[in-house]
Amino acid sequence: MILPAGENEYISSSELAELVGLNPTRIRKDLSYFGDFGVRGVGYRVESLVEKIRSILKLSGGQKVAVVGAGRLGTAISAYPGFVIYGFEIAAVFDSSKSRVGKKIGTLVIEDSSKLVSSICKKGIKIGIIAVPAKAAQETADKLVEAGVKGIMNLSPCYLNLPGRVKVLRNDIAMELGALPYYM
Amino acid sequence: MILPAGENEYISSSELAELVGLNPTRIRKDLSYFGDFGVRGVGYRVESLVEKIRSILKLSGGQKVAVVGAGRLGTAISAYPGFVIYGFEIAAVFDSSKSRVGKKIGTLVIEDSSKLVSSICKKGIKIGIIAVPAKAAQETADKLVEAGVKGIMNLSPCYLNLPGRVKVLRNDIAMELGALPYYM
């Protein structure tokens, strides 16, 4: 959620509830679980609430992210400005195609996938986004894990077989869309 | 899930369970809820199981989809071959920029957003994907609903305020990624 920072100093649980479509009691209860940082009858200071939620979700630090695959989707992801809000920085982009390596996406230079492990190690990147064709996804994931990545978002349409210590989120847009017709 | 069609005629609940990481009893129970289409001790005929699941999820028909926004993300989505598996066909792409209208993405010609309502009506499209900047998302959604769209996937980083009869899924990749650090 993006709070309108600067606009108001305080936000009430009712206003929050309306913004996110939940009920105010639920919001007060959930937030109180993490400490007592609301003011009764007034609400929450927006700035410190944002800070607190960031810290709860471990989104405070500038987390570096590597994108593997600089096709249409990988390029769109790498150029997407929305990651900053969540404290992410796209710090590397890789592709295996000679014709793409060396080209730029914004200020990022596309690196050769064969250097993936060493580059990610050196940069201390812990999060990877997989945007390669399905047949190359498992191999890419294995290399990310070898490089020390602890969390992966998989945009390829396939399951990944990885050690339990690595957290994997799958985001296949076609599969997500597949949920729509059932509810229509 | 993509079943390896043609490879085996039958698939057991144990094999299915391993493919999707659930337990076999759960799978048998869930599927039996929709009818008795497994053979005890043998499993499910792959072809009819796929057909049955498609029909349960209302993914049998060739559902037409409109993509609004032909920037990097919209272009990537429009060109993505993965929708076919779920019975979707990208049938129209729109953009408001004169420099994009008329250009092609594969065999699709980018249409002018000002013609969105009439074009979607004529083509009988019921599903829309919003890939425009956040500030244009609500207006786009309103026009999609006016055109008769019943289900929307919103890729823009914002909430949409729409009538309850319209099913909206949000898929903001940055927000999704935001869930990773908590579990790492």
CSV table of C-alpha atoms in Angstrom, one decimal:
chain,number,residue,atom,x,y,z
A,1,MET,CA,0.0,0.0,0.0
A,2,ILE,CA,1.2,3.5,-0.8
A,3,LEU,CA,0.3,5.9,2.0
A,4,PRO,CA,-0.1,9.6,1.0
A,5,ALA,CA,3.0,10.7,2.9
A,6,GLY,CA,3.2,14.3,3.7
A,7,GLU,CA,-0.5,14.9,3.1
A,8,ASN,CA,-1.6,14.2,6.6
A,9,GLU,CA,0.5,13.7,9.8
A,10,TYR,CA,-1.9,11.1,11.2
A,11,ILE,CA,-4.1,8.4,9.8
A,12,SER,CA,-6.8,6.6,11.7
A,13,SER,CA,-7.5,2.9,11.5
A,14,SER,CA,-10.8,3.7,9.8
A,15,GLU,CA,-9.1,5.6,7.1
A,16,LEU,CA,-6.5,2.8,6.7
A,17,ALA,CA,-9.4,0.3,6.6
A,18,GLU,CA,-11.1,2.2,3.8
A,19,LEU,CA,-7.8,2.4,1.8
A,20,VAL,CA,-7.2,-1.4,1.9
A,21,GLY,CA,-10.7,-2.7,2.2
A,22,LEU,CA,-10.4,-4.3,5.6
A,23,ASN,CA,-12.2,-3.6,8.8
A,24,PRO,CA,-10.7,-1.1,11.3
A,25,THR,CA,-10.7,-3.5,14.3
A,26,ARG,CA,-8.7,-6.0,12.3
A,27,ILE,CA,-6.2,-3.3,11.5
A,28,ARG,CA,-5.8,-2.1,15.1
A,29,LYS,CA,-5.5,-5.7,16.3
A,30,ASP,CA,-3.0,-6.7,13.7
A,31,LEU,CA,-0.8,-3.6,14.2
A,32,SER,CA,-1.0,-3.9,18.0
A,33,TYR,CA,0.5,-7.3,17.7
A,34,PHE,CA,3.8,-5.6,16.7
A,35,GLY,CA,3.8,-3.0,19.5
A,36,ASP,CA,1.8,-0.1,20.8
A,37,PHE,CA,2.4,2.7,18.2
A,38,GLY,CA,-1.1,4.1,17.7
A,39,VAL,CA,-2.5,7.1,19.7
A,40,ARG,CA,-6.1,6.3,21.0
A,41,GLY,CA,-8.7,8.6,19.3
A,42,VAL,CA,-6.1,10.1,16.9
A,43,GLY,CA,-4.5,7.3,14.9
A,44,TYR,CA,-1.1,6.5,13.7
A,45,ARG,CA,1.7,8.9,12.7
A,46,VAL,CA,2.0,8.2,9.0
A,47,GLU,CA,5.8,8.6,8.9
A,48,SER,CA,6.5,6.3,11.8
A,49,LEU,CA,3.8,3.8,10.7
A,50,VAL,CA,5.4,3.5,7.3
A,51,GLU,CA,8.8,3.0,9.0
A,52,LYS,CA,7.4,0.4,11.4
A,53,ILE,CA,5.6,-1.6,8.6
A,54,ARG,CA,8.8,-1.5,6.5
A,55,SER,CA,10.7,-2.9,9.5
A,56,ILE,CA,8.1,-5.6,10.2
A,57,LEU,CA,8.3,-6.7,6.6
A,58,LYS,CA,12.1,-6.4,6.5
A,59,LEU,CA,11.8,-3.8,3.7
A,60,SER,CA,13.9,-1.1,5.4
A,61,GLY,CA,17.3,-1.8,3.8
A,62,GLY,CA,18.2,-1.2,0.2
A,63,GLN,CA,17.8,-4.8,-0.9
A,64,LYS,CA,19.7,-5.6,-4.1
A,65,VAL,CA,17.9,-7.7,-6.8
A,66,ALA,CA,19.2,-9.5,-9.8
A,67,VAL,CA,17.1,-10.1,-12.9
A,68,VAL,CA,18.0,-13.0,-15.1
A,69,GLY,CA,16.7,-12.8,-18.7
A,70,ALA,CA,16.7,-9.6,-20.7
A,71,GLY,CA,13.9,-10.5,-23.1
A,72,ARG,CA,10.7,-8.4,-23.3
A,73,LEU,CA,9.5,-9.3,-19.7
A,74,GLY,CA,13.0,-9.1,-18.1
A,75,THR,CA,13.6,-5.7,-19.7
A,76,ALA,CA,10.2,-4.4,-18.6
A,77,ILE,CA,11.0,-5.6,-15.0
A,78,SER,CA,14.5,-4.2,-15.0
A,79,ALA,CA,13.2,-0.8,-16.1
A,80,TYR,CA,10.2,-0.7,-13.8
A,81,PRO,CA,10.5,2.2,-11.3
A,82,GLY,CA,8.0,0.7,-8.8
A,83,PHE,CA,10.6,-1.4,-6.9
A,84,VAL,CA,12.1,1.6,-5.1
A,85,ILE,CA,8.9,2.0,-2.9
A,86,TYR,CA,9.6,-1.4,-1.4
A,87,GLY,CA,13.3,-0.7,-0.8
A,88,PHE,CA,14.5,-2.8,-3.8
A,89,GLU,CA,17.3,-1.9,-6.1
A,90,ILE,CA,17.7,-3.8,-9.4
A,91,ALA,CA,21.5,-4.2,-9.2
A,92,ALA,CA,22.2,-6.6,-12.0
A,93,VAL,CA,20.6,-8.0,-15.2
A,94,PHE,CA,21.8,-11.1,-17.0
A,95,ASP,CA,21.2,-12.7,-20.4
A,96,SER,CA,22.8,-15.6,-22.2
A,97,SER,CA,22.4,-14.0,-25.7
A,98,LYS,CA,25.6,-12.4,-27.1
A,99,SER,CA,23.4,-9.9,-28.9
A,100,ARG,CA,22.0,-8.6,-25.6
A,101,VAL,CA,25.1,-8.7,-23.4
A,102,GLY,CA,26.7,-5.2,-23.1
A,103,LYS,CA,23.5,-3.3,-24.0
A,104,LYS,CA,21.9,-1.0,-21.5
A,105,ILE,CA,18.6,-0.9,-19.7
A,106,GLY,CA,18.5,2.6,-18.2
A,107,THR,CA,21.8,2.7,-16.4
A,108,LEU,CA,22.2,-1.0,-16.0
A,109,VAL,CA,24.5,-2.9,-18.4
A,110,ILE,CA,23.3,-6.4,-19.4
A,111,GLU,CA,25.8,-8.9,-18.1
A,112,ASP,CA,26.7,-12.4,-19.5
A,113,SER,CA,24.8,-15.2,-17.8
A,114,SER,CA,28.0,-17.2,-17.7
A,115,LYS,CA,29.3,-14.7,-15.1
A,116,LEU,CA,26.2,-14.8,-13.0
A,117,VAL,CA,27.5,-16.7,-10.0
A,118,SER,CA,30.6,-14.6,-9.6
A,119,SER,CA,28.9,-11.3,-10.2
A,120,ILE,CA,26.0,-11.9,-7.8
A,121,CYS,CA,28.5,-13.1,-5.1
A,122,LYS,CA,30.6,-10.0,-5.5
A,123,LYS,CA,27.6,-7.7,-5.4
A,124,GLY,CA,26.2,-9.5,-2.4
A,125,ILE,CA,22.8,-9.9,-4.1
A,126,LYS,CA,20.3,-12.1,-2.1
A,127,ILE,CA,17.2,-11.8,-4.3
A,128,GLY,CA,16.7,-13.0,-7.9
A,129,ILE,CA,14.0,-12.7,-10.4
A,130,ILE,CA,13.8,-15.4,-13.1
A,131,ALA,CA,12.6,-14.1,-16.5
A,132,VAL,CA,14.1,-16.7,-18.8
A,133,PRO,CA,12.2,-19.3,-20.9
A,134,ALA,CA,10.8,-22.2,-18.9
A,135,LYS,CA,13.3,-24.7,-20.2
A,136,ALA,CA,16.2,-22.6,-18.7
A,137,ALA,CA,14.5,-21.7,-15.4
A,138,GLN,CA,15.7,-24.6,-13.2
A,139,GLU,CA,19.3,-24.2,-14.3
A,140,THR,CA,19.1,-20.5,-13.7
A,141,ALA,CA,17.6,-21.1,-10.2
A,142,ASP,CA,20.4,-23.5,-9.4
A,143,LYS,CA,23.0,-20.9,-10.3
A,144,LEU,CA,21.2,-18.2,-8.3
A,145,VAL,CA,21.3,-20.5,-5.2
A,146,GLU,CA,24.9,-21.3,-5.8
A,147,ALA,CA,25.6,-17.6,-5.9
A,148,GLY,CA,24.0,-17.2,-2.4
A,149,VAL,CA,20.6,-16.0,-3.4
A,150,LYS,CA,18.0,-16.6,-0.6
A,151,GLY,CA,14.8,-15.5,-2.3
A,152,ILE,CA,13.6,-16.1,-5.8
A,153,MET,CA,10.6,-14.7,-7.8
A,154,ASN,CA,10.0,-17.1,-10.7
A,155,LEU,CA,8.2,-15.5,-13.6
A,156,SER,CA,8.7,-18.5,-15.8
A,157,PRO,CA,5.8,-20.9,-16.3
A,158,CYS,CA,7.3,-23.9,-14.4
A,159,TYR,CA,7.9,-25.3,-10.9
A,160,LEU,CA,11.4,-25.0,-9.5
A,161,ASN,CA,13.0,-27.8,-7.4
A,162,LEU,CA,15.1,-26.0,-4.8
A,163,PRO,CA,16.4,-26.5,-1.3
A,164,GLY,CA,13.8,-25.6,1.4
A,165,ARG,CA,16.0,-22.8,2.8
A,166,VAL,CA,15.4,-20.8,-0.4
A,167,LYS,CA,12.1,-19.0,-0.5
A,168,VAL,CA,10.4,-19.1,-4.0
A,169,LEU,CA,7.5,-17.1,-5.1
A,170,ARG,CA,5.9,-17.9,-8.4
A,171,ASN,CA,4.3,-15.2,-10.5
A,172,ASP,CA,3.1,-16.5,-13.9
A,173,ILE,CA,0.9,-13.8,-15.3
A,174,ALA,CA,-1.0,-16.3,-17.5
A,175,MET,CA,-1.7,-18.6,-14.6
A,176,GLU,CA,-2.8,-15.7,-12.4
A,177,LEU,CA,-5.2,-14.6,-15.2
A,178,GLY,CA,-6.5,-18.2,-15.3
A,179,ALA,CA,-8.1,-17.5,-11.9
A,180,LEU,CA,-10.4,-14.8,-13.3
A,181,PRO,CA,-13.0,-16.6,-15.4
A,182,TYR,CA,-14.0,-18.8,-12.4
A,183,TYR,CA,-15.2,-15.7,-10.6
A,184,MET,CA,-16.7,-13.9,-13.6
B,1,MET,CA,-0.2,-26.9,-13.9
B,2,ILE,CA,1.0,-28.2,-17.2
B,3,LEU,CA,0.4,-32.0,-17.4
B,4,PRO,CA,2.7,-33.9,-19.7
B,5,ALA,CA,0.0,-34.6,-22.2
B,6,GLY,CA,0.6,-37.5,-24.6
B,7,GLU,CA,3.4,-38.9,-22.4
B,8,ASN,CA,1.2,-41.1,-20.3
B,9,GLU,CA,-2.5,-42.0,-20.7
B,10,TYR,CA,-3.2,-42.1,-16.9
B,11,ILE,CA,-1.8,-40.2,-14.0
B,12,SER,CA,-2.2,-41.3,-10.3
B,13,SER,CA,-3.1,-39.0,-7.5
B,14,SER,CA,0.4,-39.7,-6.0
B,15,GLU,CA,2.0,-38.6,-9.2
B,16,LEU,CA,-0.2,-35.5,-9.3
B,17,ALA,CA,0.6,-34.9,-5.6
B,18,GLU,CA,4.3,-34.9,-6.3
B,19,LEU,CA,4.0,-32.6,-9.3
B,20,VAL,CA,2.2,-29.9,-7.3
B,21,GLY,CA,3.5,-30.5,-3.8
B,22,LEU,CA,0.2,-31.5,-2.1
B,23,ASN,CA,-0.8,-34.8,-0.6
B,24,PRO,CA,-2.6,-37.5,-2.6
B,25,THR,CA,-5.6,-37.8,-0.3
B,26,ARG,CA,-6.3,-34.0,-0.6
B,27,ILE,CA,-6.1,-34.3,-4.4
B,28,ARG,CA,-8.5,-37.3,-4.6
B,29,LYS,CA,-10.9,-35.6,-2.2
B,30,ASP,CA,-10.9,-32.3,-4.0
B,31,LEU,CA,-11.4,-33.8,-7.4
B,32,SER,CA,-14.1,-36.2,-6.2
B,33,TYR,CA,-16.0,-33.1,-5.1
B,34,PHE,CA,-16.6,-32.3,-8.8
B,35,GLY,CA,-17.6,-35.9,-9.8
B,36,ASP,CA,-16.3,-39.4,-10.0
B,37,PHE,CA,-13.8,-39.3,-12.8
B,38,GLY,CA,-10.9,-41.3,-11.4
B,39,VAL,CA,-10.4,-45.1,-11.7
B,40,ARG,CA,-9.6,-46.8,-8.4
B,41,GLY,CA,-6.0,-48.2,-8.4
B,42,VAL,CA,-5.2,-46.7,-11.8
B,43,GLY,CA,-5.7,-42.9,-11.6
B,44,TYR,CA,-7.1,-40.3,-13.9
B,45,ARG,CA,-7.1,-40.3,-17.7
B,46,VAL,CA,-4.8,-37.3,-18.4
B,47,GLU,CA,-6.8,-36.0,-21.4
B,48,SER,CA,-10.2,-36.1,-19.7
B,49,LEU,CA,-8.7,-34.8,-16.4
B,50,VAL,CA,-7.3,-31.7,-18.2
B,51,GLU,CA,-10.7,-31.2,-19.9
B,52,LYS,CA,-12.5,-31.6,-16.6
B,53,ILE,CA,-10.3,-29.1,-14.8
B,54,ARG,CA,-10.5,-26.7,-17.6
B,55,SER,CA,-14.3,-26.9,-17.4
B,56,ILE,CA,-14.3,-26.5,-13.6
B,57,LEU,CA,-12.2,-23.4,-13.9
B,58,LYS,CA,-14.2,-22.1,-16.9
B,59,LEU,CA,-11.1,-22.1,-19.0
B,60,SER,CA,-12.5,-24.3,-21.8
B,61,GLY,CA,-13.5,-21.5,-24.2
B,62,GLY,CA,-11.2,-19.3,-26.2
B,63,GLN,CA,-11.5,-16.3,-23.9
B,64,LYS,CA,-10.6,-13.0,-25.5
B,65,VAL,CA,-8.4,-10.6,-23.5
B,66,ALA,CA,-7.6,-6.9,-24.1
B,67,VAL,CA,-4.3,-5.4,-23.0
B,68,VAL,CA,-4.4,-1.6,-22.3
B,69,GLY,CA,-1.0,0.0,-22.3
B,70,ALA,CA,1.7,-0.9,-24.9
B,71,GLY,CA,4.7,0.2,-22.9
B,72,ARG,CA,7.5,-2.2,-22.0
B,73,LEU,CA,5.2,-4.3,-19.7
B,74,GLY,CA,2.1,-4.2,-21.9
B,75,THR,CA,4.2,-5.2,-24.9
B,76,ALA,CA,5.8,-8.1,-23.0
B,77,ILE,CA,2.4,-9.3,-21.9
B,78,SER,CA,0.9,-9.0,-25.4
B,79,ALA,CA,3.7,-11.0,-26.9
B,80,TYR,CA,3.7,-13.6,-24.2
B,81,PRO,CA,2.9,-17.1,-25.6
B,82,GLY,CA,1.9,-18.6,-22.3
B,83,PHE,CA,-1.7,-17.5,-22.3
B,84,VAL,CA,-2.8,-20.1,-24.8
B,85,ILE,CA,-2.4,-22.9,-22.3
B,86,TYR,CA,-5.1,-21.4,-20.2
B,87,GLY,CA,-7.4,-20.8,-23.2
B,88,PHE,CA,-6.8,-17.1,-23.4
B,89,GLU,CA,-6.3,-15.1,-26.7
B,90,ILE,CA,-4.9,-11.6,-26.6
B,91,ALA,CA,-7.4,-10.1,-29.0
B,92,ALA,CA,-6.7,-6.3,-28.7
B,93,VAL,CA,-3.9,-4.0,-27.4
B,94,PHE,CA,-4.5,-0.3,-26.8
B,95,ASP,CA,-2.3,2.7,-26.2
B,96,SER,CA,-2.9,6.4,-25.9
B,97,SER,CA,0.4,7.5,-27.5
B,98,LYS,CA,0.2,8.5,-31.2
B,99,SER,CA,3.7,7.1,-31.6
B,100,ARG,CA,2.6,3.6,-30.7
B,101,VAL,CA,-0.8,3.4,-32.3
B,102,GLY,CA,-0.7,1.4,-35.5
B,103,LYS,CA,2.5,-0.4,-34.7
B,104,LYS,CA,2.5,-4.2,-34.4
B,105,ILE,CA,3.2,-6.6,-31.6
B,106,GLY,CA,3.4,-10.0,-33.4
B,107,THR,CA,0.2,-10.0,-35.5
B,108,LEU,CA,-1.7,-7.5,-33.2
B,109,VAL,CA,-2.0,-3.9,-34.3
B,110,ILE,CA,-1.9,-1.4,-31.4
B,111,GLU,CA,-5.2,0.5,-31.3
B,112,ASP,CA,-6.0,4.0,-30.1
B,113,SER,CA,-7.2,4.1,-26.5
B,114,SER,CA,-9.9,6.6,-27.5
B,115,LYS,CA,-11.5,3.7,-29.4
B,116,LEU,CA,-11.3,1.3,-26.5
B,117,VAL,CA,-15.0,1.1,-25.6
B,118,SER,CA,-16.3,0.5,-29.1
B,119,SER,CA,-13.6,-1.9,-30.1
B,120,ILE,CA,-13.9,-4.1,-27.0
B,121,CYS,CA,-17.7,-4.1,-27.4
B,122,LYS,CA,-17.5,-5.1,-31.0
B,123,LYS,CA,-15.0,-7.9,-30.3
B,124,GLY,CA,-17.0,-9.1,-27.3
B,125,ILE,CA,-14.0,-9.1,-25.0
B,126,LYS,CA,-14.8,-9.7,-21.3
B,127,ILE,CA,-11.3,-9.7,-19.8
B,128,GLY,CA,-8.9,-6.7,-19.5
B,129,ILE,CA,-5.3,-6.4,-18.4
B,130,ILE,CA,-4.3,-2.9,-17.3
B,131,ALA,CA,-0.7,-2.1,-18.0
B,132,VAL,CA,-0.8,1.7,-18.0
B,133,PRO,CA,0.9,4.1,-15.5
B,134,ALA,CA,-0.9,4.3,-12.1
B,135,LYS,CA,-2.3,7.7,-12.7
B,136,ALA,CA,-4.3,6.4,-15.7
B,137,ALA,CA,-5.4,3.1,-14.2
B,138,GLN,CA,-8.7,4.1,-12.7
B,139,GLU,CA,-9.9,5.9,-15.9
B,140,THR,CA,-8.8,2.8,-17.9
B,141,ALA,CA,-10.7,0.5,-15.6
B,142,ASP,CA,-13.8,2.6,-15.8
B,143,LYS,CA,-13.7,2.5,-19.6
B,144,LEU,CA,-13.2,-1.3,-19.6
B,145,VAL,CA,-16.2,-1.7,-17.4
B,146,GLU,CA,-18.2,0.6,-19.7
B,147,ALA,CA,-17.2,-1.7,-22.6
B,148,GLY,CA,-18.6,-4.7,-20.8
B,149,VAL,CA,-15.5,-6.2,-19.3
B,150,LYS,CA,-16.3,-8.5,-16.4
B,151,GLY,CA,-12.8,-9.4,-15.1
B,152,ILE,CA,-9.7,-7.2,-14.8
B,153,MET,CA,-6.1,-7.9,-14.0
B,154,ASN,CA,-4.5,-4.7,-12.7
B,155,LEU,CA,-0.7,-4.6,-13.2
B,156,SER,CA,-0.5,-0.9,-12.2
B,157,PRO,CA,0.6,-0.1,-8.6
B,158,CYS,CA,-2.7,1.2,-7.3
B,159,TYR,CA,-6.1,0.2,-6.0
B,160,LEU,CA,-9.1,0.3,-8.4
B,161,ASN,CA,-12.5,1.5,-7.2
B,162,LEU,CA,-15.0,-0.6,-9.3
B,163,PRO,CA,-18.5,-2.1,-9.0
B,164,GLY,CA,-18.7,-5.3,-7.0
B,165,ARG,CA,-19.8,-7.3,-10.1
B,166,VAL,CA,-16.4,-6.8,-11.7
B,167,LYS,CA,-13.8,-9.2,-10.5
B,168,VAL,CA,-10.4,-7.5,-10.1
B,169,LEU,CA,-7.0,-9.2,-9.6
B,170,ARG,CA,-4.0,-7.1,-8.7
B,171,ASN,CA,-0.6,-8.2,-9.8
B,172,ASP,CA,2.0,-5.6,-8.9
B,173,ILE,CA,5.3,-7.4,-9.3
B,174,ALA,CA,7.1,-5.0,-7.0
B,175,MET,CA,4.5,-5.6,-4.3
B,176,GLU,CA,4.7,-9.3,-4.8
B,177,LEU,CA,8.5,-9.2,-4.5
B,178,GLY,CA,8.0,-7.2,-1.3
B,179,ALA,CA,6.7,-10.4,0.4
B,180,LEU,CA,10.1,-12.2,-0.1
B,181,PRO,CA,12.4,-10.6,2.5
B,182,TYR,CA,10.0,-11.4,5.4
B,183,TYR,CA,10.6,-15.1,4.7
B,184,MET,CA,14.3,-15.0,3.9
